Amino acid sequence: MKTLKNKLLISMPNMVDSYFTKSVIFICEDSINGTTGIVINKPVSEMKIINSGIKNKIFEDIVKQSKKIFFGGPLNLNEACVVENIFDSNIDFSKKIQLSTDLDLIQKILFNDQTSEGTRLIFGHAGWDKQQLEEEIKRGDWIIQDYDSSIFSTPPQNLWHNMISVFGLDEFNFVGTGGIS
């Protein structure tokens, strides 16, 4: 299989894993060691956070209200990556992603009104063993699509629906499980 780096992984309508239901994932790295990606369409403010462990009420309110904070996947939720949309198609999108635990940078993104509209603070990431993701793709759990800059201009709550409709799919008219014929 060719590399998935800089591709989008779109969950099929029959995906039942709660972390990845209706997810669009940008693949940051794909190698013989496995694949790493970030979910790009799940703002924390629109998710139900149960037992999140947030003890600080002020921080909890910020997380719930900010449209810049996203859930990137179930791994390493204590690490943030910063994604900024720079309208330069010559730049490898994966190079626009900065991993950071720098609290000053995080505060700047959250509280500075000058921060670009397309800037996202994404906590966590998704990761697969090489064979694991290949099997999930063969099983029909995922659609692979080339990177498209519309991921920043499309409202996050509409992104998954827009992406699957390109393939003629609809979450309400999908029956059965995926697979290869």
PDB file of N, CA, C and O in Angstrom, residues 51-107:
ATOM      1  N   ASN A  51     -16.526  12.263  32.760  1.00  0.00           N
ATOM      2  CA  ASN A  51     -15.389  11.871  33.597  1.00  0.00           C
ATOM      3  C   ASN A  51     -14.068  12.334  33.003  1.00  0.00           C
ATOM      4  O   ASN A  51     -13.105  11.582  32.938  1.00  0.00           O
ATOM      5  N   SER A  52     -14.031  13.575  32.562  1.00  0.00           N
ATOM      6  CA  SER A  52     -12.819  14.084  31.926  1.00  0.00           C
ATOM      7  C   SER A  52     -11.704  14.353  32.920  1.00  0.00           C
ATOM      8  O   SER A  52     -10.564  14.530  32.525  1.00  0.00           O
ATOM      9  N   GLY A  53     -12.038  14.384  34.187  1.00  0.00           N
ATOM     10  CA  GLY A  53     -11.010  14.626  35.187  1.00  0.00           C
ATOM     11  C   GLY A  53     -10.672  16.095  35.357  1.00  0.00           C
ATOM     12  O   GLY A  53      -9.734  16.439  36.058  1.00  0.00           O
ATOM     13  N   ILE A  54     -11.410  16.990  34.714  1.00  0.00           N
ATOM     14  CA  ILE A  54     -11.131  18.422  34.850  1.00  0.00           C
ATOM     15  C   ILE A  54     -11.671  18.884  36.193  1.00  0.00           C
ATOM     16  O   ILE A  54     -12.858  18.811  36.457  1.00  0.00           O
ATOM     17  N   LYS A  55     -10.754  19.343  37.042  1.00  0.00           N
ATOM     18  CA  LYS A  55     -11.144  19.749  38.391  1.00  0.00           C
ATOM     19  C   LYS A  55     -11.318  21.271  38.491  1.00  0.00           C
ATOM     20  O   LYS A  55     -11.998  21.751  39.357  1.00  0.00           O
ATOM     21  N   ASN A  56     -10.699  22.017  37.604  1.00  0.00           N
ATOM     22  CA  ASN A  56     -10.743  23.471  37.644  1.00  0.00           C
ATOM     23  C   ASN A  56     -11.961  23.949  36.852  1.00  0.00           C
ATOM     24  O   ASN A  56     -12.013  23.822  35.632  1.00  0.00           O
ATOM     25  N   LYS A  57     -12.946  24.502  37.534  1.00  0.00           N
ATOM     26  CA  LYS A  57     -14.204  24.928  36.905  1.00  0.00           C
ATOM     27  C   LYS A  57     -13.970  25.989  35.828  1.00  0.00           C
ATOM     28  O   LYS A  57     -14.604  25.955  34.782  1.00  0.00           O
ATOM     29  N   ILE A  58     -13.046  26.919  36.056  1.00  0.00           N
ATOM     30  CA  ILE A  58     -12.773  27.958  35.062  1.00  0.00           C
ATOM     31  C   ILE A  58     -12.233  27.327  33.793  1.00  0.00           C
ATOM     32  O   ILE A  58     -12.687  27.625  32.693  1.00  0.00           O
ATOM     33  N   PHE A  59     -11.254  26.412  33.943  1.00  0.00           N
ATOM     34  CA  PHE A  59     -10.690  25.744  32.767  1.00  0.00           C
ATOM     35  C   PHE A  59     -11.751  24.901  32.058  1.00  0.00           C
ATOM     36  O   PHE A  59     -11.821  24.883  30.841  1.00  0.00           O
ATOM     37  N   GLU A  60     -12.606  24.246  32.833  1.00  0.00           N
ATOM     38  CA  GLU A  60     -13.676  23.433  32.245  1.00  0.00           C
ATOM     39  C   GLU A  60     -14.593  24.302  31.386  1.00  0.00           C
ATOM     40  O   GLU A  60     -14.977  23.916  30.280  1.00  0.00           O
ATOM     41  N   ASP A  61     -14.940  25.504  31.879  1.00  0.00           N
ATOM     42  CA  ASP A  61     -15.791  26.418  31.109  1.00  0.00           C
ATOM     43  C   ASP A  61     -15.101  26.875  29.822  1.00  0.00           C
ATOM     44  O   ASP A  61     -15.738  26.989  28.777  1.00  0.00           O
ATOM     45  N   ILE A  62     -13.800  27.147  29.902  1.00  0.00           N
ATOM     46  CA  ILE A  62     -13.043  27.552  28.712  1.00  0.00           C
ATOM     47  C   ILE A  62     -13.075  26.445  27.672  1.00  0.00           C
ATOM     48  O   ILE A  62     -13.334  26.681  26.492  1.00  0.00           O
ATOM     49  N   VAL A  63     -12.826  25.221  28.105  1.00  0.00           N
ATOM     50  CA  VAL A  63     -12.815  24.077  27.192  1.00  0.00           C
ATOM     51  C   VAL A  63     -14.174  23.903  26.528  1.00  0.00           C
ATOM     52  O   VAL A  63     -14.274  23.684  25.322  1.00  0.00           O
ATOM     53  N   LYS A  64     -15.242  24.030  27.300  1.00  0.00           N
ATOM     54  CA  LYS A  64     -16.590  23.832  26.759  1.00  0.00           C
ATOM     55  C   LYS A  64     -16.973  24.911  25.746  1.00  0.00           C
ATOM     56  O   LYS A  64     -17.732  24.653  24.830  1.00  0.00           O
ATOM     57  N   GLN A  65     -16.457  26.145  25.936  1.00  0.00           N
ATOM     58  CA  GLN A  65     -16.892  27.242  25.093  1.00  0.00           C
ATOM     59  C   GLN A  65     -15.976  27.541  23.914  1.00  0.00           C
ATOM     60  O   GLN A  65     -16.407  28.145  22.939  1.00  0.00           O
ATOM     61  N   SER A  66     -14.741  27.121  23.984  1.00  0.00           N
ATOM     62  CA  SER A  66     -13.804  27.472  22.924  1.00  0.00           C
ATOM     63  C   SER A  66     -14.076  26.671  21.649  1.00  0.00           C
ATOM     64  O   SER A  66     -14.234  25.466  21.687  1.00  0.00           O
ATOM     65  N   LYS A  67     -14.112  27.365  20.544  1.00  0.00           N
ATOM     66  CA  LYS A  67     -14.281  26.709  19.247  1.00  0.00           C
ATOM     67  C   LYS A  67     -12.930  26.385  18.623  1.00  0.00           C
ATOM     68  O   LYS A  67     -12.852  25.892  17.511  1.00  0.00           O
ATOM     69  N   LYS A  68     -11.848  26.671  19.350  1.00  0.00           N
ATOM     70  CA  LYS A  68     -10.503  26.413  18.845  1.00  0.00           C
ATOM     71  C   LYS A  68      -9.905  25.130  19.413  1.00  0.00           C
ATOM     72  O   LYS A  68      -8.837  24.717  18.988  1.00  0.00           O
ATOM     73  N   ILE A  69     -10.562  24.508  20.412  1.00  0.00           N
ATOM     74  CA  ILE A  69     -10.033  23.303  21.041  1.00  0.00           C
ATOM     75  C   ILE A  69     -10.716  22.079  20.443  1.00  0.00           C
ATOM     76  O   ILE A  69     -11.938  21.985  20.441  1.00  0.00           O
ATOM     77  N   PHE A  70      -9.898  21.147  19.950  1.00  0.00           N
ATOM     78  CA  PHE A  70     -10.420  19.955  19.284  1.00  0.00           C
ATOM     79  C   PHE A  70      -9.903  18.679  19.939  1.00  0.00           C
ATOM     80  O   PHE A  70      -8.802  18.656  20.492  1.00  0.00           O
ATOM     81  N   PHE A  71     -10.699  17.627  19.833  1.00  0.00           N
ATOM     82  CA  PHE A  71     -10.299  16.279  20.241  1.00  0.00           C
ATOM     83  C   PHE A  71      -9.584  15.659  19.053  1.00  0.00           C
ATOM     84  O   PHE A  71     -10.165  15.513  17.976  1.00  0.00           O
ATOM     85  N   GLY A  72      -8.311  15.298  19.225  1.00  0.00           N
ATOM     86  CA  GLY A  72      -7.518  14.754  18.124  1.00  0.00           C
ATOM     87  C   GLY A  72      -7.440  13.253  18.084  1.00  0.00           C
ATOM     88  O   GLY A  72      -6.998  12.668  17.105  1.00  0.00           O
ATOM     89  N   GLY A  73      -7.882  12.604  19.148  1.00  0.00           N
ATOM     90  CA  GLY A  73      -7.822  11.156  19.231  1.00  0.00           C
ATOM     91  C   GLY A  73      -7.569  10.736  20.665  1.00  0.00           C
ATOM     92  O   GLY A  73      -7.250  11.558  21.522  1.00  0.00           O
ATOM     93  N   PRO A  74      -7.688   9.438  20.938  1.00  0.00           N
ATOM     94  CA  PRO A  74      -7.634   8.953  22.314  1.00  0.00           C
ATOM     95  C   PRO A  74      -6.236   8.811  22.919  1.00  0.00           C
ATOM     96  O   PRO A  74      -6.115   8.529  24.103  1.00  0.00           O
ATOM     97  N   LEU A  75      -5.187   8.995  22.146  1.00  0.00           N
ATOM     98  CA  LEU A  75      -3.827   8.810  22.655  1.00  0.00           C
ATOM     99  C   LEU A  75      -3.189  10.139  23.052  1.00  0.00           C
ATOM    100  O   LEU A  75      -3.359  11.144  22.359  1.00  0.00           O
ATOM    101  N   ASN A  76      -2.456  10.135  24.146  1.00  0.00           N
ATOM    102  CA  ASN A  76      -1.702  11.311  24.624  1.00  0.00           C
ATOM    103  C   ASN A  76      -2.562  12.570  24.715  1.00  0.00           C
ATOM    104  O   ASN A  76      -2.213  13.618  24.166  1.00  0.00           O
ATOM    105  N   LEU A  77      -3.647  12.485  25.420  1.00  0.00           N
ATOM    106  CA  LEU A  77      -4.546  13.629  25.569  1.00  0.00           C
ATOM    107  C   LEU A  77      -3.916  14.795  26.319  1.00  0.00           C
ATOM    108  O   LEU A  77      -4.438  15.902  26.296  1.00  0.00           O
ATOM    109  N   ASN A  78      -2.787  14.554  26.974  1.00  0.00           N
ATOM    110  CA  ASN A  78      -2.102  15.627  27.690  1.00  0.00           C
ATOM    111  C   ASN A  78      -1.193  16.441  26.775  1.00  0.00           C
ATOM    112  O   ASN A  78      -0.619  17.429  27.198  1.00  0.00           O
ATOM    113  N   GLU A  79      -1.067  16.047  25.527  1.00  0.00           N
ATOM    114  CA  GLU A  79      -0.238  16.778  24.568  1.00  0.00           C
ATOM    115  C   GLU A  79      -1.116  17.477  23.541  1.00  0.00           C
ATOM    116  O   GLU A  79      -2.112  16.919  23.091  1.00  0.00           O
ATOM    117  N   ALA A  80      -0.727  18.669  23.210  1.00  0.00           N
ATOM    118  CA  ALA A  80      -1.495  19.437  22.229  1.00  0.00           C
ATOM    119  C   ALA A  80      -0.672  19.613  20.964  1.00  0.00           C
ATOM    120  O   ALA A  80       0.549  19.683  21.006  1.00  0.00           O
ATOM    121  N   CYS A  81      -1.360  19.668  19.863  1.00  0.00           N
ATOM    122  CA  CYS A  81      -0.687  20.092  18.640  1.00  0.00           C
ATOM    123  C   CYS A  81      -1.452  21.293  18.119  1.00  0.00           C
ATOM    124  O   CYS A  81      -2.651  21.430  18.312  1.00  0.00           O
ATOM    125  N   VAL A  82      -0.719  22.180  17.517  1.00  0.00           N
ATOM    126  CA  VAL A  82      -1.282  23.407  16.985  1.00  0.00           C
ATOM    127  C   VAL A  82      -1.326  23.274  15.474  1.00  0.00           C
ATOM    128  O   VAL A  82      -0.328  22.952  14.836  1.00  0.00           O
ATOM    129  N   VAL A  83      -2.502  23.473  14.916  1.00  0.00           N
ATOM    130  CA  VAL A  83      -2.665  23.412  13.468  1.00  0.00           C
ATOM    131  C   VAL A  83      -3.167  24.765  13.011  1.00  0.00           C
ATOM    132  O   VAL A  83      -4.166  25.272  13.520  1.00  0.00           O
ATOM    133  N   GLU A  84      -2.447  25.349  12.076  1.00  0.00           N
ATOM    134  CA  GLU A  84      -2.837  26.651  11.557  1.00  0.00           C
ATOM    135  C   GLU A  84      -2.968  26.541  10.053  1.00  0.00           C
ATOM    136  O   GLU A  84      -2.106  25.990   9.381  1.00  0.00           O
ATOM    137  N   ASN A  85      -4.056  27.047   9.537  1.00  0.00           N
ATOM    138  CA  ASN A  85      -4.259  27.015   8.096  1.00  0.00           C
ATOM    139  C   ASN A  85      -3.481  28.151   7.458  1.00  0.00           C
ATOM    140  O   ASN A  85      -3.783  29.316   7.653  1.00  0.00           O
ATOM    141  N   ILE A  86      -2.455  27.767   6.711  1.00  0.00           N
ATOM    142  CA  ILE A  86      -1.665  28.736   5.958  1.00  0.00           C
ATOM    143  C   ILE A  86      -1.991  28.465   4.493  1.00  0.00           C
ATOM    144  O   ILE A  86      -1.777  27.370   4.008  1.00  0.00           O
ATOM    145  N   PHE A  87      -2.543  29.439   3.822  1.00  0.00           N
ATOM    146  CA  PHE A  87      -2.994  29.232   2.455  1.00  0.00           C
ATOM    147  C   PHE A  87      -1.827  29.228   1.487  1.00  0.00           C
ATOM    148  O   PHE A  87      -1.643  30.136   0.702  1.00  0.00           O
ATOM    149  N   ASP A  88      -1.031  28.176   1.560  1.00  0.00           N
ATOM    150  CA  ASP A  88       0.089  27.991   0.657  1.00  0.00           C
ATOM    151  C   ASP A  88       0.104  26.533   0.266  1.00  0.00           C
ATOM    152  O   ASP A  88       0.502  25.672   1.048  1.00  0.00           O
ATOM    153  N   SER A  89      -0.376  26.233  -0.915  1.00  0.00           N
ATOM    154  CA  SER A  89      -0.501  24.843  -1.344  1.00  0.00           C
ATOM    155  C   SER A  89       0.844  24.175  -1.563  1.00  0.00           C
ATOM    156  O   SER A  89       0.911  22.971  -1.721  1.00  0.00           O
ATOM    157  N   ASN A  90       1.937  24.938  -1.575  1.00  0.00           N
ATOM    158  CA  ASN A  90       3.263  24.345  -1.772  1.00  0.00           C
ATOM    159  C   ASN A  90       3.838  23.779  -0.475  1.00  0.00           C
ATOM    160  O   ASN A  90       4.857  23.101  -0.504  1.00  0.00           O
ATOM    161  N   ILE A  91       3.218  24.096   0.657  1.00  0.00           N
ATOM    162  CA  ILE A  91       3.719  23.611   1.929  1.00  0.00           C
ATOM    163  C   ILE A  91       3.056  22.282   2.263  1.00  0.00           C
ATOM    164  O   ILE A  91       1.841  22.148   2.204  1.00  0.00           O
ATOM    165  N   ASP A  92       3.883  21.280   2.609  1.00  0.00           N
ATOM    166  CA  ASP A  92       3.402  19.989   3.064  1.00  0.00           C
ATOM    167  C   ASP A  92       2.560  20.239   4.322  1.00  0.00           C
ATOM    168  O   ASP A  92       3.056  20.770   5.309  1.00  0.00           O
ATOM    169  N   PHE A  93       1.273  19.867   4.289  1.00  0.00           N
ATOM    170  CA  PHE A  93       0.380  20.174   5.398  1.00  0.00           C
ATOM    171  C   PHE A  93       0.901  19.605   6.713  1.00  0.00           C
ATOM    172  O   PHE A  93       0.770  20.232   7.763  1.00  0.00           O
ATOM    173  N   SER A  94       1.516  18.430   6.680  1.00  0.00           N
ATOM    174  CA  SER A  94       2.004  17.830   7.922  1.00  0.00           C
ATOM    175  C   SER A  94       3.084  18.689   8.577  1.00  0.00           C
ATOM    176  O   SER A  94       3.298  18.615   9.775  1.00  0.00           O
ATOM    177  N   LYS A  95       3.734  19.551   7.814  1.00  0.00           N
ATOM    178  CA  LYS A  95       4.750  20.444   8.371  1.00  0.00           C
ATOM    179  C   LYS A  95       4.127  21.669   9.050  1.00  0.00           C
ATOM    180  O   LYS A  95       4.812  22.429   9.710  1.00  0.00           O
ATOM    181  N   LYS A  96       2.832  21.864   8.883  1.00  0.00           N
ATOM    182  CA  LYS A  96       2.137  22.973   9.530  1.00  0.00           C
ATOM    183  C   LYS A  96       1.723  22.614  10.958  1.00  0.00           C
ATOM    184  O   LYS A  96       1.248  23.451  11.699  1.00  0.00           O
ATOM    185  N   ILE A  97       1.878  21.356  11.311  1.00  0.00           N
ATOM    186  CA  ILE A  97       1.455  20.878  12.616  1.00  0.00           C
ATOM    187  C   ILE A  97       2.628  20.950  13.581  1.00  0.00           C
ATOM    188  O   ILE A  97       3.689  20.417  13.309  1.00  0.00           O
ATOM    189  N   GLN A  98       2.416  21.614  14.698  1.00  0.00           N
ATOM    190  CA  GLN A  98       3.457  21.743  15.714  1.00  0.00           C
ATOM    191  C   GLN A  98       2.982  21.040  16.985  1.00  0.00           C
ATOM    192  O   GLN A  98       1.904  21.341  17.487  1.00  0.00           O
ATOM    193  N   LEU A  99       3.768  20.087  17.487  1.00  0.00           N
ATOM    194  CA  LEU A  99       3.445  19.474  18.766  1.00  0.00           C
ATOM    195  C   LEU A  99       3.935  20.396  19.864  1.00  0.00           C
ATOM    196  O   LEU A  99       5.020  20.958  19.770  1.00  0.00           O
ATOM    197  N   SER A 100       3.121  20.571  20.892  1.00  0.00           N
ATOM    198  CA  SER A 100       3.513  21.501  21.933  1.00  0.00           C
ATOM    199  C   SER A 100       2.848  21.165  23.258  1.00  0.00           C
ATOM    200  O   SER A 100       1.702  20.723  23.295  1.00  0.00           O
ATOM    201  N   THR A 101       3.575  21.397  24.331  1.00  0.00           N
ATOM    202  CA  THR A 101       3.003  21.390  25.675  1.00  0.00           C
ATOM    203  C   THR A 101       3.263  22.766  26.305  1.00  0.00           C
ATOM    204  O   THR A 101       3.129  22.935  27.504  1.00  0.00           O
ATOM    205  N   ASP A 102       3.605  23.744  25.472  1.00  0.00           N
ATOM    206  CA  ASP A 102       3.933  25.103  25.904  1.00  0.00           C
ATOM    207  C   ASP A 102       2.656  25.839  26.317  1.00  0.00           C
ATOM    208  O   ASP A 102       1.831  26.206  25.477  1.00  0.00           O
ATOM    209  N   LEU A 103       2.492  26.067  27.625  1.00  0.00           N
ATOM    210  CA  LEU A 103       1.279  26.713  28.129  1.00  0.00           C
ATOM    211  C   LEU A 103       1.124  28.143  27.624  1.00  0.00           C
ATOM    212  O   LEU A 103       0.005  28.604  27.405  1.00  0.00           O
ATOM    213  N   ASP A 104       2.224  28.847  27.414  1.00  0.00           N
ATOM    214  CA  ASP A 104       2.137  30.211  26.889  1.00  0.00           C
ATOM    215  C   ASP A 104       1.538  30.218  25.484  1.00  0.00           C
ATOM    216  O   ASP A 104       0.684  31.049  25.160  1.00  0.00           O
ATOM    217  N   LEU A 105       1.990  29.292  24.650  1.00  0.00           N
ATOM    218  CA  LEU A 105       1.448  29.188  23.292  1.00  0.00           C
ATOM    219  C   LEU A 105      -0.030  28.816  23.325  1.00  0.00           C
ATOM    220  O   LEU A 105      -0.847  29.394  22.602  1.00  0.00           O
ATOM    221  N   ILE A 106      -0.379  27.880  24.185  1.00  0.00           N
ATOM    222  CA  ILE A 106      -1.777  27.450  24.302  1.00  0.00           C
ATOM    223  C   ILE A 106      -2.656  28.624  24.751  1.00  0.00           C
ATOM    224  O   ILE A 106      -3.724  28.865  24.186  1.00  0.00           O
ATOM    225  N   GLN A 107      -2.191  29.386  25.740  1.00  0.00           N
ATOM    226  CA  GLN A 107      -2.956  30.552  26.201  1.00  0.00           C
ATOM    227  C   GLN A 107      -3.091  31.592  25.094  1.00  0.00           C
ATOM    228  O   GLN A 107      -4.151  32.209  24.938  1.00  0.00           O
TER     229      GLN A 107
END
